[in-house]
Coordinates of C-alpha atoms in Angstrom, one line a residue:
M1003 CA 18.5 -19.4 -9.6
K1004 CA 18.7 -15.2 -9.3
H1005 CA 15.2 -14.9 -10.3
I1006 CA 14.2 -17.4 -7.3
A1007 CA 16.3 -15.4 -4.6
G1008 CA 14.9 -12.1 -6.2
G1009 CA 11.3 -13.7 -5.8
L1010 CA 11.7 -14.8 -2.2
Q1011 CA 12.9 -11.3 -1.8
W1012 CA 10.0 -9.9 -3.4
A1013 CA 7.7 -12.2 -1.2
V1014 CA 9.3 -11.2 2.0
F1015 CA 9.0 -7.3 1.1
L1016 CA 5.2 -7.9 0.5
I1017 CA 4.5 -9.6 3.4
A1018 CA 6.5 -7.5 5.8
S1019 CA 4.9 -4.2 4.4
S1020 CA 1.5 -5.6 4.2
I1021 CA 1.2 -7.4 7.6
A1022 CA 0.3 -4.6 9.6
A1023 CA -3.0 -3.6 8.2
P1024 CA -4.8 -7.3 8.8
I1025 CA -3.1 -7.5 12.4
A1026 CA -4.7 -3.9 13.4
I1027 CA -7.9 -4.3 11.8
G1028 CA -8.4 -7.7 13.8
H1029 CA -7.7 -5.8 16.8
V1030 CA -10.1 -3.1 16.4
F1031 CA -13.3 -5.7 15.7
G1032 CA -11.9 -7.6 18.6
M1033 CA -11.0 -10.5 16.8
D1034 CA -9.2 -13.5 18.9
G1035 CA -5.7 -15.0 17.9
A1036 CA -7.3 -17.7 15.7
E1037 CA -9.9 -15.1 13.6
T1038 CA -6.8 -12.6 13.3
A1039 CA -4.4 -15.5 11.9
L1040 CA -7.1 -16.5 9.3
F1041 CA -7.8 -12.7 8.2
I1042 CA -4.1 -12.4 7.6
Q1043 CA -4.1 -15.5 5.6
R1044 CA -6.8 -14.5 3.5
T1045 CA -5.6 -10.9 2.8
M1046 CA -2.0 -12.4 2.1
F1047 CA -3.6 -14.6 -0.5
V1048 CA -5.8 -12.0 -2.1
L1049 CA -2.4 -9.4 -2.1
G1050 CA -0.5 -12.2 -3.8
L1051 CA -3.1 -13.3 -6.1
A1052 CA -3.7 -9.2 -7.0
C1053 CA 0.2 -8.9 -7.8
I1054 CA 0.0 -11.8 -10.3
V1055 CA -3.4 -10.2 -11.7
Q1056 CA -1.8 -6.8 -12.5
A1057 CA 1.7 -8.0 -13.7
T1058 CA 0.1 -10.4 -16.3
I1059 CA -3.2 -8.7 -17.6
G1060 CA -3.0 -5.4 -15.6
H1061 CA -0.6 -2.2 -15.5
R1062 CA 2.2 -5.1 -16.1
M1063 CA 4.8 -3.2 -13.7
P1064 CA 6.8 -4.3 -10.7
I1065 CA 4.4 -2.4 -8.2
N1066 CA 3.1 -4.6 -5.2
E1067 CA -0.3 -4.7 -4.0
G1068 CA -0.9 -3.7 -0.6
P1069 CA -3.8 -3.2 1.8
A1070 CA -5.6 0.0 0.9
G1071 CA -4.9 2.7 3.4
L1072 CA -8.6 4.3 2.5
W1073 CA -10.1 0.9 3.2
W1074 CA -8.4 0.5 6.2
G1075 CA -10.0 3.6 7.4
I1076 CA -13.5 2.4 6.5
F1077 CA -12.8 -0.7 8.3
V1078 CA -12.0 1.0 11.6
V1079 CA -15.0 3.5 10.9
Y1080 CA -17.1 0.5 10.4
A1081 CA -15.9 -1.1 13.8
G1082 CA -17.1 1.9 15.6
M1083 CA -20.6 1.2 14.2
V1084 CA -21.1 -2.1 15.9
G1085 CA -23.9 -1.6 18.4
V1086 CA -25.0 1.6 16.9
L1087 CA -25.8 0.3 13.3
Y1088 CA -24.8 -2.9 13.2
S1089 CA -26.0 -5.4 15.7
A1090 CA -22.6 -7.4 15.6
K1091 CA -19.2 -7.1 14.1
E1092 CA -19.8 -10.0 11.8
D1093 CA -22.9 -7.6 10.4
A1094 CA -20.3 -4.8 9.8
L1095 CA -17.8 -7.0 8.3
Q1096 CA -20.4 -8.3 5.8
A1097 CA -21.1 -4.9 4.8
L1098 CA -17.5 -4.5 4.2
Q1099 CA -16.8 -7.6 2.4
S1100 CA -20.3 -6.4 0.2
G1101 CA -18.4 -3.0 -0.4
M1102 CA -15.5 -4.7 -1.5
M1103 CA -17.5 -6.2 -4.5
Y1104 CA -19.2 -2.7 -5.0
S1105 CA -15.8 -1.1 -5.9
G1106 CA -14.7 -4.1 -7.7
V1107 CA -17.5 -3.4 -10.5
L1108 CA -17.1 0.3 -10.4
F1109 CA -13.5 0.2 -11.4
I1110 CA -14.6 -1.9 -14.3
L1111 CA -17.5 0.4 -15.5
L1112 CA -15.1 3.3 -15.0
A1113 CA -12.2 1.9 -17.0
V1114 CA -14.9 0.6 -19.9
F1115 CA -16.1 3.8 -20.3
G1116 CA -13.0 5.6 -20.4
L1117 CA -13.0 7.8 -17.4
V1118 CA -9.7 6.5 -15.6
G1119 CA -7.6 7.4 -18.7
K1120 CA -9.0 11.1 -18.6
M1121 CA -8.1 11.0 -14.6
K1122 CA -4.6 10.4 -15.6
K1123 CA -4.1 14.0 -17.0
L1124 CA -4.5 15.3 -13.4
F1125 CA -1.2 13.9 -12.5
T1126 CA 0.9 16.5 -13.1
P1127 CA 4.7 16.6 -11.3
A1128 CA 3.4 18.6 -8.8
V1129 CA 0.4 16.4 -7.4
T1130 CA 2.9 13.5 -7.9
F1131 CA 5.3 15.4 -5.5
T1132 CA 2.4 16.2 -3.3
Y1133 CA 1.3 12.7 -3.1
L1134 CA 4.8 11.3 -2.5
M1135 CA 5.7 13.7 0.2
L1136 CA 2.4 13.1 2.0
L1137 CA 2.6 9.4 1.9
I1138 CA 6.2 9.8 3.2
L1139 CA 5.5 11.9 6.0
Q1140 CA 1.9 9.9 7.0
L1141 CA 4.3 6.5 7.2
S1142 CA 7.5 8.3 8.9
G1143 CA 5.8 8.3 12.1
T1144 CA 5.0 4.8 12.0
F1145 CA 8.3 3.8 11.0
I1146 CA 10.0 5.8 13.9
K1147 CA 8.0 4.4 16.7
G1148 CA 8.2 1.2 15.3
M1149 CA 12.2 1.4 15.3
M1150 CA 11.7 2.6 18.8
G1151 CA 9.7 -0.5 20.0
I1152 CA 6.6 1.8 20.8
E1153 CA 3.5 -0.2 20.1
N1154 CA 0.9 1.6 22.4
V1155 CA 0.4 5.0 23.7
G1156 CA 2.6 5.5 26.5
D1157 CA 5.1 2.6 26.0
A1158 CA 8.6 3.5 26.7
I1159 CA 11.4 3.7 24.1
D1160 CA 13.3 0.5 24.2
V1161 CA 17.0 1.0 24.0
R1162 CA 17.8 -2.3 22.8
V1163 CA 15.2 -2.1 19.9
V1164 CA 16.6 1.3 19.0
L1165 CA 20.2 0.4 18.7
G1166 CA 19.3 -3.0 16.8
S1167 CA 16.9 -1.0 14.5
V1168 CA 20.2 1.8 13.6
V1169 CA 22.4 -1.3 13.0
I1170 CA 19.7 -2.7 10.4
V1171 CA 19.1 0.9 8.8
V1172 CA 23.1 1.5 8.3
L1173 CA 23.4 -1.9 7.0
M1174 CA 20.8 -1.6 4.5
F1175 CA 22.3 1.8 3.4
I1176 CA 25.5 -0.1 2.9
M1177 CA 24.3 -2.8 1.0
M1178 CA 21.7 -0.8 -1.1
N1179 CA 24.8 1.3 -2.5
H1180 CA 27.1 -1.8 -2.6
K1181 CA 29.5 -1.9 -5.5
V1182 CA 29.2 -5.9 -5.9
P1183 CA 25.9 -6.3 -7.9
W1184 CA 24.4 -8.9 -5.8
I1185 CA 24.4 -7.5 -2.5
S1186 CA 23.2 -4.7 -3.8
R1187 CA 20.2 -6.6 -5.4
Y1188 CA 19.4 -8.5 -2.6
S1189 CA 19.9 -5.7 0.1
V1190 CA 16.3 -6.0 1.7
L1191 CA 16.4 -9.9 2.1
L1192 CA 19.8 -9.7 3.3
A1193 CA 18.8 -7.0 5.9
I1194 CA 16.0 -8.9 6.9
L1195 CA 17.9 -12.3 7.6
I1196 CA 20.6 -10.3 9.6
G1197 CA 18.1 -8.3 11.6
W1198 CA 15.9 -11.1 12.4
I1199 CA 19.0 -13.3 13.9
L1200 CA 20.4 -9.6 15.7
F1201 CA 17.1 -9.4 17.4
L1202 CA 16.7 -13.3 18.4
A1203 CA 20.4 -12.5 19.6
I1204 CA 19.3 -9.4 21.7
G1205 CA 15.9 -11.3 23.0
K1206 CA 13.4 -9.0 21.1
A1207 CA 12.2 -11.2 18.5
P1208 CA 8.6 -13.0 19.0
S1209 CA 8.2 -16.4 19.5
I1210 CA 6.5 -18.5 16.5
T1211 CA 3.1 -19.6 17.8
T1212 CA 0.8 -22.2 15.9
V1213 CA -2.5 -21.4 15.1
S1214 CA -3.4 -24.6 13.1
G1215 CA -2.7 -28.5 13.8
K1216 CA -3.1 -28.7 9.8
W1217 CA -0.6 -29.1 7.4
I1218 CA -2.8 -26.9 4.6
D1219 CA -5.5 -25.0 5.2
L1220 CA -7.1 -23.3 2.2
P1221 CA -8.5 -19.6 2.7
D1222 CA -12.1 -19.6 3.3
I1223 CA -14.9 -17.8 1.0
L1224 CA -17.5 -14.9 1.9
V1225 CA -16.7 -15.6 5.8
Y1226 CA -19.3 -13.1 6.9
G1227 CA -22.0 -14.7 4.6
K1228 CA -23.5 -13.8 1.4
P1229 CA -23.1 -10.2 -0.2
I1230 CA -26.0 -7.9 0.9
W1231 CA -27.3 -4.5 -0.5
D1232 CA -26.0 -1.4 1.8
G1233 CA -27.0 1.7 0.5
G1234 CA -24.5 3.7 2.8
M1235 CA -21.9 1.1 1.4
V1236 CA -22.5 1.6 -2.0
V1237 CA -22.4 5.2 -1.5
T1238 CA -18.8 4.6 0.4
A1239 CA -17.6 2.4 -2.1
F1240 CA -18.4 5.0 -4.9
F1241 CA -16.2 7.6 -3.4
I1242 CA -13.4 5.2 -2.1
T1243 CA -13.3 3.7 -5.7
L1244 CA -12.6 7.0 -7.2
L1245 CA -9.7 7.8 -4.4
L1246 CA -8.2 4.4 -5.0
I1247 CA -8.1 5.0 -8.8
A1248 CA -6.2 8.5 -8.1
N1249 CA -3.8 6.4 -5.6
M1250 CA -3.3 3.5 -8.1
M1251 CA -2.3 6.3 -11.1
A1252 CA 0.1 8.1 -8.7
S1253 CA 1.6 4.4 -8.1
I1254 CA 1.9 3.7 -11.8
R1255 CA 3.1 7.0 -12.6
V1256 CA 5.7 6.8 -10.0
M1257 CA 7.0 3.6 -11.4
E1258 CA 6.8 4.4 -14.9
N1259 CA 9.2 7.3 -14.1
L1260 CA 11.9 5.4 -12.1
L1261 CA 12.0 2.5 -15.1
K1262 CA 12.4 5.3 -17.6
Q1263 CA 14.8 7.3 -15.8
S1264 CA 17.0 4.6 -14.3
F1265 CA 16.5 1.7 -16.3
S1266 CA 15.6 3.1 -19.7
I1267 CA 12.6 0.9 -19.9
E1268 CA 9.8 2.5 -21.8
T1269 CA 6.3 1.3 -20.6
K1270 CA 2.7 1.4 -22.6
D1271 CA -0.1 3.3 -21.3
R1272 CA -1.9 0.7 -19.7
V1273 CA -4.0 2.6 -17.0
K1274 CA -7.1 1.1 -18.4
Q1275 CA -6.1 -2.4 -17.6
G1276 CA -4.7 -1.4 -14.5
S1277 CA -8.2 -0.3 -13.6
I1278 CA -9.8 -3.3 -15.1
A1279 CA -7.2 -5.5 -13.0
S1280 CA -8.3 -3.6 -9.5
G1281 CA -11.6 -4.2 -10.3
I1282 CA -10.9 -8.1 -10.6
N1283 CA -9.1 -7.8 -7.4
H1284 CA -11.4 -6.0 -5.3
M1285 CA -14.0 -8.9 -6.0
L1286 CA -11.4 -11.2 -5.1
A1287 CA -10.7 -9.1 -1.6
G1288 CA -14.9 -9.4 -1.4
L1289 CA -15.1 -13.3 -2.2
F1290 CA -12.3 -14.0 0.4
S1291 CA -13.3 -11.4 2.8
A1292 CA -10.4 -9.6 2.9
I1293 CA -8.7 -6.0 3.0
G1294 CA -9.3 -4.2 -0.7
P1295 CA -5.8 -4.2 -2.4
V1296 CA -4.0 -1.0 -4.1
P1297 CA -0.9 -0.6 -5.8
I1298 CA 1.8 0.8 -3.5
S1299 CA 4.0 3.7 -4.3
G1300 CA 7.0 2.2 -2.3
S1301 CA 7.4 -0.3 -4.8
A1302 CA 9.5 2.1 -6.7
G1303 CA 12.1 2.8 -4.0
F1304 CA 12.1 -1.2 -3.8
V1305 CA 12.9 -1.4 -7.2
G1306 CA 15.4 1.5 -7.1
A1307 CA 17.1 0.0 -3.8
T1308 CA 17.4 -3.6 -5.3
R1309 CA 18.1 -3.0 -9.3
M1310 CA 15.5 -5.4 -9.9
A1311 CA 12.9 -4.0 -12.7
S1312 CA 12.1 -7.5 -14.2
L1313 CA 8.8 -8.7 -13.8
I1314 CA 9.6 -12.2 -13.8
P1315 CA 11.0 -12.2 -9.8
F1316 CA 7.8 -10.1 -8.9
I1317 CA 5.8 -12.8 -10.5
I1318 CA 7.6 -15.4 -8.8
G1319 CA 7.7 -13.6 -5.3
S1320 CA 3.6 -13.3 -5.8
T1321 CA 3.4 -16.8 -6.5
I1322 CA 5.3 -17.8 -3.5
V1323 CA 2.8 -15.7 -1.2
V1324 CA -0.1 -17.3 -2.5
V1325 CA 1.5 -20.8 -2.0
M1326 CA 2.8 -19.9 1.4
T1327 CA -0.3 -19.0 2.7
I1328 CA -2.0 -22.4 2.4
F1329 CA 0.6 -23.5 4.8
P1330 CA -0.3 -22.2 8.2
A1331 CA 3.3 -23.2 9.6
V1332 CA 4.4 -21.0 7.0
M1333 CA 2.3 -17.8 7.8
S1334 CA 3.0 -18.5 11.4
T1335 CA 6.7 -17.8 10.9
F1336 CA 6.2 -14.7 9.3
A1337 CA 3.9 -13.6 11.2
A1338 CA 7.2 -13.6 13.9
L1339 CA 9.1 -11.1 11.7
P1340 CA 10.2 -9.0 14.3
A1341 CA 8.5 -5.6 13.6
P1342 CA 11.3 -3.3 14.0
V1343 CA 13.0 -5.3 11.4
A1344 CA 10.5 -4.7 9.0
Y1345 CA 10.1 -1.2 9.9
A1346 CA 13.8 -0.1 9.7
V1347 CA 14.0 -1.9 6.1
T1348 CA 11.4 -0.1 5.3
F1349 CA 12.7 3.3 6.6
A1350 CA 15.7 3.1 4.1
I1351 CA 13.6 2.0 1.2
F1352 CA 11.3 5.1 1.8
S1353 CA 14.2 7.4 1.7
K1354 CA 14.7 6.5 -1.9
M1355 CA 11.4 7.8 -2.9
V1356 CA 12.2 11.5 -1.0
E1357 CA 14.8 11.5 -3.7
M1358 CA 12.0 10.4 -6.7
A1359 CA 9.4 13.3 -5.4
F1360 CA 11.9 15.8 -5.8
H1361 CA 13.0 14.8 -9.1
E1362 CA 9.4 14.7 -9.9
L1363 CA 8.8 18.4 -8.8
A1364 CA 12.2 19.1 -10.9
A1365 CA 10.4 18.2 -14.0
D1366 CA 7.5 20.5 -13.7
Q1367 CA 7.7 23.0 -16.5
H1368 CA 5.6 25.6 -14.0
Q1369 CA 8.1 25.9 -11.1
Q1370 CA 6.5 28.9 -9.1
Q1371 CA 3.2 27.1 -9.9
A1372 CA 4.2 23.9 -9.1
Y1373 CA 5.7 25.3 -5.3
K1374 CA 2.3 27.0 -4.6
V1375 CA 0.8 23.9 -5.5
A1376 CA 2.8 21.5 -3.6
A1377 CA 2.9 23.9 -0.6
I1378 CA -1.0 24.3 0.0
G1379 CA -1.5 20.6 -0.6
L1380 CA 1.4 19.8 1.8
M1381 CA 0.1 22.0 4.5
I1382 CA -3.5 20.5 4.0
G1383 CA -2.5 17.2 4.2
V1384 CA 0.3 17.4 7.0
G1385 CA -2.2 19.7 9.2
L1386 CA -5.0 17.1 8.7
M1387 CA -2.5 14.4 10.1
F1388 CA -2.2 16.2 13.6
V1389 CA -6.1 16.1 14.0
P1390 CA -7.1 13.8 16.3
S1391 CA -9.0 11.0 14.6
D1392 CA -11.4 11.4 17.7
S1393 CA -12.8 14.6 16.2
F1394 CA -13.9 13.3 13.1
V1395 CA -16.5 10.9 15.1
Q1396 CA -19.9 13.2 14.4
L1397 CA -19.3 13.3 10.9
P1398 CA -20.3 10.8 8.3
G1399 CA -18.7 7.8 7.8
L1400 CA -17.1 8.8 4.3
V1401 CA -16.3 12.3 5.4
A1402 CA -14.7 11.1 8.5
A1403 CA -12.6 8.4 6.0
I1404 CA -11.0 11.0 4.2
L1405 CA -10.4 13.9 6.1
S1406 CA -8.9 11.8 8.5
N1407 CA -6.5 10.5 5.6
G1408 CA -4.3 13.7 5.3
L1409 CA -2.6 11.8 2.3
I1410 CA -5.6 11.6 0.0
T1411 CA -7.7 15.0 1.1
G1412 CA -3.7 16.8 0.3
T1413 CA -3.7 15.2 -2.9
I1414 CA -7.2 15.9 -3.7
A1415 CA -6.6 19.5 -2.3
A1416 CA -3.5 19.9 -5.0
V1417 CA -5.2 18.9 -8.0
V1418 CA -8.0 21.3 -7.1
I1419 CA -5.3 24.2 -6.9
E1420 CA -3.5 23.0 -9.8
Q1421 CA -6.7 22.8 -12.3
F1422 CA -7.7 26.5 -10.5
L1423 CA -4.5 28.0 -11.4
L1424 CA -4.2 26.7 -14.9
W1425 CA -7.9 27.8 -15.4
K1426 CA -7.1 31.2 -14.2
G1427 CA -4.3 31.4 -16.9
G1428 CA -6.2 29.6 -19.6
K1429 CA -4.2 26.1 -19.7
A1430 CA -6.8 24.4 -17.6
T1431 CA -6.5 20.5 -18.4
R1432 CA -8.9 19.0 -21.1
F1433 CA -10.6 15.9 -21.2
D1434 CA -11.5 15.3 -24.9

């Protein structure tokens, strides 16, 4: 029974932490309500499958898959090309759908030729600290705005939403650290249920809308047509894949350290298998016209908060998500989860990741060098977060997508700076 309850908690966390991306992409492409609902269905279906693939043949750790932020950025860039390079939104989406498949093939090829394992050596404690801190800083603004009820530029702070969010955050912290084991283990599920009831009581929970009259509705495949050859997308997919591999390795490293330090669980090096699984998952994303998935570092915060390191609840939760997506009524219900509740719960979870980040930095054997690497990486990454995205519109699509993502650019800067300092001291990373 505890595995089922844990699985339900994983399912709720996976949906709550991933549903924003398909909604936002649907908005930028001008999709209507029905199109957006189907896009959400396909994305969640792929994410559930992706988690199962990773847990069984990939890295075999409880790391949930979420919509890759880099692909999210590329979707936004390509939405701006409609009417310029692409005559209709369907043409742009067809190119993106094909890009997922290109990326899937590249993931597998890089793993088979052994390049992924060599890249892992670059993720030292200093680089991992920089990555985690940039991830937290990039998302903290979104969490706070969501907890204040701010959805669009110019929206006023909603006092009732703020008070409700504060109550949930406080409850979440209390339950995460509760002495009763089952309360701390299911703190996320309990906080979401209490928060949903609270927001219903204060009149801030959206109503459930029906998007389909069918009881069961399987996700469609190749919604935007057959895969096509797009030279620009091939180049984009190549660089995006390299960056997603870096993201994947950072997430794996964070979870490995958590399992070792907090649960005394030793894990095998399965980065190669994880990359192959990511390739399969990207091809699934292309097949089902969804968003490319990537292992999410926030899983470590979730596992640390709930004390659930077992793979069984994780696989059950992923299976629940896959099954739920074929029932439109269930997906409509989850789509009605008040956004501030999800943001408040996630805020508490990510606070755990701040602790993990500093533990990483403390583990670096070269402290002074680590401080320099982290300082420069953070300044570059955070600085780019404050540059308006409109400022990049004149740049090539790939360059715009990378520079507009402070997380990736700051992490790359940290890797380059550290390797330069190591090379200067005659200790550069060897890949043989």
